[in-house]
XYZ file of C-alpha atoms in Angstrom:
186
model
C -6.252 -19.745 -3.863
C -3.422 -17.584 -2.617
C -3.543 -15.247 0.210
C -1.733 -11.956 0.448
C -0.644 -8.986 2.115
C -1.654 -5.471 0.768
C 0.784 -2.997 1.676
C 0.216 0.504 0.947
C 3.731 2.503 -0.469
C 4.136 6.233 0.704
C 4.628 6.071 4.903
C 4.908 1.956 4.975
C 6.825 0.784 2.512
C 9.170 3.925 1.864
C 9.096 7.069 4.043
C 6.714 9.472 2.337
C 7.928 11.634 0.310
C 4.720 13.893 -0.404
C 4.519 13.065 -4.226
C 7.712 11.409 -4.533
C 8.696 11.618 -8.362
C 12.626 11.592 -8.215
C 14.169 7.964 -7.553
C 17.295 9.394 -5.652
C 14.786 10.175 -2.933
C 13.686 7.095 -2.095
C 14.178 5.718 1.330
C 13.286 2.568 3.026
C 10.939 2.607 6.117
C 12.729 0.942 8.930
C 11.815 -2.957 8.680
C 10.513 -2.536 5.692
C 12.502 -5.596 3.440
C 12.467 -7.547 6.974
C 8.491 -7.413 6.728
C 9.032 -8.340 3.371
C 10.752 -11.488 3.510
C 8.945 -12.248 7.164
C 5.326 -12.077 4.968
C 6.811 -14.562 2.067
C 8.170 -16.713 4.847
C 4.300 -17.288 5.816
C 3.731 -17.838 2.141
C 1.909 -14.694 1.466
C 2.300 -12.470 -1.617
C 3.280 -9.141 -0.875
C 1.332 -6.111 -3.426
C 1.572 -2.746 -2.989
C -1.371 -0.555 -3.193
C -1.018 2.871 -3.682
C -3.153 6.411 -4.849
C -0.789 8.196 -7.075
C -2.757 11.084 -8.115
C 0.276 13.176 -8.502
C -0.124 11.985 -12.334
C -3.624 12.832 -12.370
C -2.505 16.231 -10.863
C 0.782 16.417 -13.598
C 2.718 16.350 -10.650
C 4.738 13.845 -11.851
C 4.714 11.206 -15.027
C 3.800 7.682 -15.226
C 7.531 7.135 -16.353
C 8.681 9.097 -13.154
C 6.371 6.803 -11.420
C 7.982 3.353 -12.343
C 11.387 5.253 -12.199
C 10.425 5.393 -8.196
C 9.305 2.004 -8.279
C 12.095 0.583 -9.979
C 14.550 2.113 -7.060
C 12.230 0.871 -4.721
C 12.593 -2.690 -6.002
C 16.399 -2.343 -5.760
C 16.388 -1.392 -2.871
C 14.520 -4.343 -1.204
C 16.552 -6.648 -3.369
C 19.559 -5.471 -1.892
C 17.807 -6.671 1.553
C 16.454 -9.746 -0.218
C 13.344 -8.806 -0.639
C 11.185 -8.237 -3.251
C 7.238 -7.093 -4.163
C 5.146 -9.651 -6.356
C 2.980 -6.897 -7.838
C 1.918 -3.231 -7.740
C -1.301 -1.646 -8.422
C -1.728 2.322 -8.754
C -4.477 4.783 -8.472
C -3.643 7.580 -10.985
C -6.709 9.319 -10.961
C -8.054 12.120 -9.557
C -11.249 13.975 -9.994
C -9.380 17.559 -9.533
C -6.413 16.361 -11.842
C -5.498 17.898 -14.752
C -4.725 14.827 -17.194
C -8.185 14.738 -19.264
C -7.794 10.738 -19.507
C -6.828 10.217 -15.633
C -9.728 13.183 -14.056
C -12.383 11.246 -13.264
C -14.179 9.118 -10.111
C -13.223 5.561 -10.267
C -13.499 2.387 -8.330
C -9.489 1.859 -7.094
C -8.827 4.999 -5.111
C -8.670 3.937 -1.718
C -10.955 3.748 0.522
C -12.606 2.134 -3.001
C -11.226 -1.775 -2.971
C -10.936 -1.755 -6.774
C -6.878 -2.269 -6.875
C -7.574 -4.981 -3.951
C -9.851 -6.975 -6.906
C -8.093 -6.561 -9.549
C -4.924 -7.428 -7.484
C -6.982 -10.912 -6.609
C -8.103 -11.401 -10.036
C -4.350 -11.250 -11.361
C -3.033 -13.620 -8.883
C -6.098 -15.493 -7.557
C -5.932 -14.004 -4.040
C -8.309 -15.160 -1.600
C -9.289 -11.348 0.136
C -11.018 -13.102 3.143
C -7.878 -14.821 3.917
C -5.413 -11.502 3.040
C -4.209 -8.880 5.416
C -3.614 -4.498 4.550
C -0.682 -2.794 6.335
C -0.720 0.999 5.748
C -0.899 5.006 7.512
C -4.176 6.175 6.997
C -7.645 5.584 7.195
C -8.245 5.081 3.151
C -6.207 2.321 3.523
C -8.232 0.601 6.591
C -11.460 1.487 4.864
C -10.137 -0.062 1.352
C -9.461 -3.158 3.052
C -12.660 -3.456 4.877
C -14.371 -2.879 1.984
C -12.301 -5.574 -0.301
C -13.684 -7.661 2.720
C -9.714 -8.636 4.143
C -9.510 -10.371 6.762
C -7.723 -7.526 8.781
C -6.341 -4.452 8.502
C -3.347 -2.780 10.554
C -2.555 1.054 10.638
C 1.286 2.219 11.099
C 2.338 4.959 13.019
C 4.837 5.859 10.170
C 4.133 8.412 7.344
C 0.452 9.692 8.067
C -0.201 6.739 11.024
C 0.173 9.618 13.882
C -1.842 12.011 12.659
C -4.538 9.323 11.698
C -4.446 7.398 14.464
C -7.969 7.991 16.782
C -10.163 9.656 13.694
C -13.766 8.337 13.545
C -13.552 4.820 11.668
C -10.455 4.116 13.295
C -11.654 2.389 17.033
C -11.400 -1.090 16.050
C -8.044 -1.164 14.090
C -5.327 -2.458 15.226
C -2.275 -0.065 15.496
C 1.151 -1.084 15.511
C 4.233 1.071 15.406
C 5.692 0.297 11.908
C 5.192 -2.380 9.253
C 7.449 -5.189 10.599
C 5.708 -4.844 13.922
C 2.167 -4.788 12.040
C 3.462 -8.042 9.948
C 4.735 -9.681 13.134
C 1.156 -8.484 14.787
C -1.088 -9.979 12.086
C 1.364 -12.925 10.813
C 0.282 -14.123 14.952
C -2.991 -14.084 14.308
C -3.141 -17.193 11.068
């Protein structure tokens, strides 16, 4: 089995853009591709796992979406980097997309995109780590049963950090530091 790193997008991976839909705006978090590479290094896979419920909310399209991810992916590459897969939350039980309004089992804190993510690739969760800025994330991992979780102080990380939930997590300033922090720990 393979083991992974789960990385949320909005405030880890990019800087958050609040329902980022345009591709021009998309901007790197500092060690972001360095993280990257340092987690394939290890032999980890790196997927992103992200709520989008902007489409749920017709904030933004499904086409706008891989538009965004697309640049993203570019933009690594440049660094030498790259994502091996990306799993999305569209839905939203206040959205306004009939097909996408509903409860489900992937929007973080739920683990759903964590086991479908393992079923794709054959990812061992026990053995897999989550890197991301708010306590959905943490809680998503827990409950996908990773072996660890690490919240950033980038995107929603500050505000986050010290909510109920939160005592036992491991906080780190931004995802290379979290990847360097966790990557010590195997």
């Amino acid at each position: 089995m393979k083991k992974a790193f789960f990385v949320d997008r909005d405030g880890v991976i990019i800087e958050d853009g609040h329902y980022l839909a345009d591709p021009d705006q998309v901007v790197l978090c500092p060690g972001a591709a360095a993280a990257v590479n340092l987690m394939h290094e290890a032999g980890y896979l790196v997927i992103v796992v992200s709520n989008q419920s902007g489409i749920a909310r017709g904030y933004f399209t499904e086409q706008q979406l891989a538009a965004v991810e697309k640049r993203i992916g570019e933009l690594l590459a440049g660094e030498g980097a790259k994502i091996d897969g990306w799993y999305y939350c569209m839905h939203h039980e206040k959205g306004i997309v009939p097909e996408l309004t509903c409860a489900c089992d992937c929007r973080k804190p739920k683990p759903g995109m964590f086991f479908h993510a393992a079923n794709d690739f054959d990812i061992d969760l026990t053995q897999s780590f989550m890197i991301g800025d708010k306590i959905s994330d943490i809680q998503a991992a827990e409950n996908a049963k990773c072996r660890k979780a690490v919240l950033v102080l980038t995107g929603h990380g500050t505000e986050e950090q010290g909510k109920p939930g939160l005592e036992n997590t491991l906080v780190e300033e931004d995802i290379l530091d979290a990847a360097k922090r966790l990557l010590r720990m195997i």
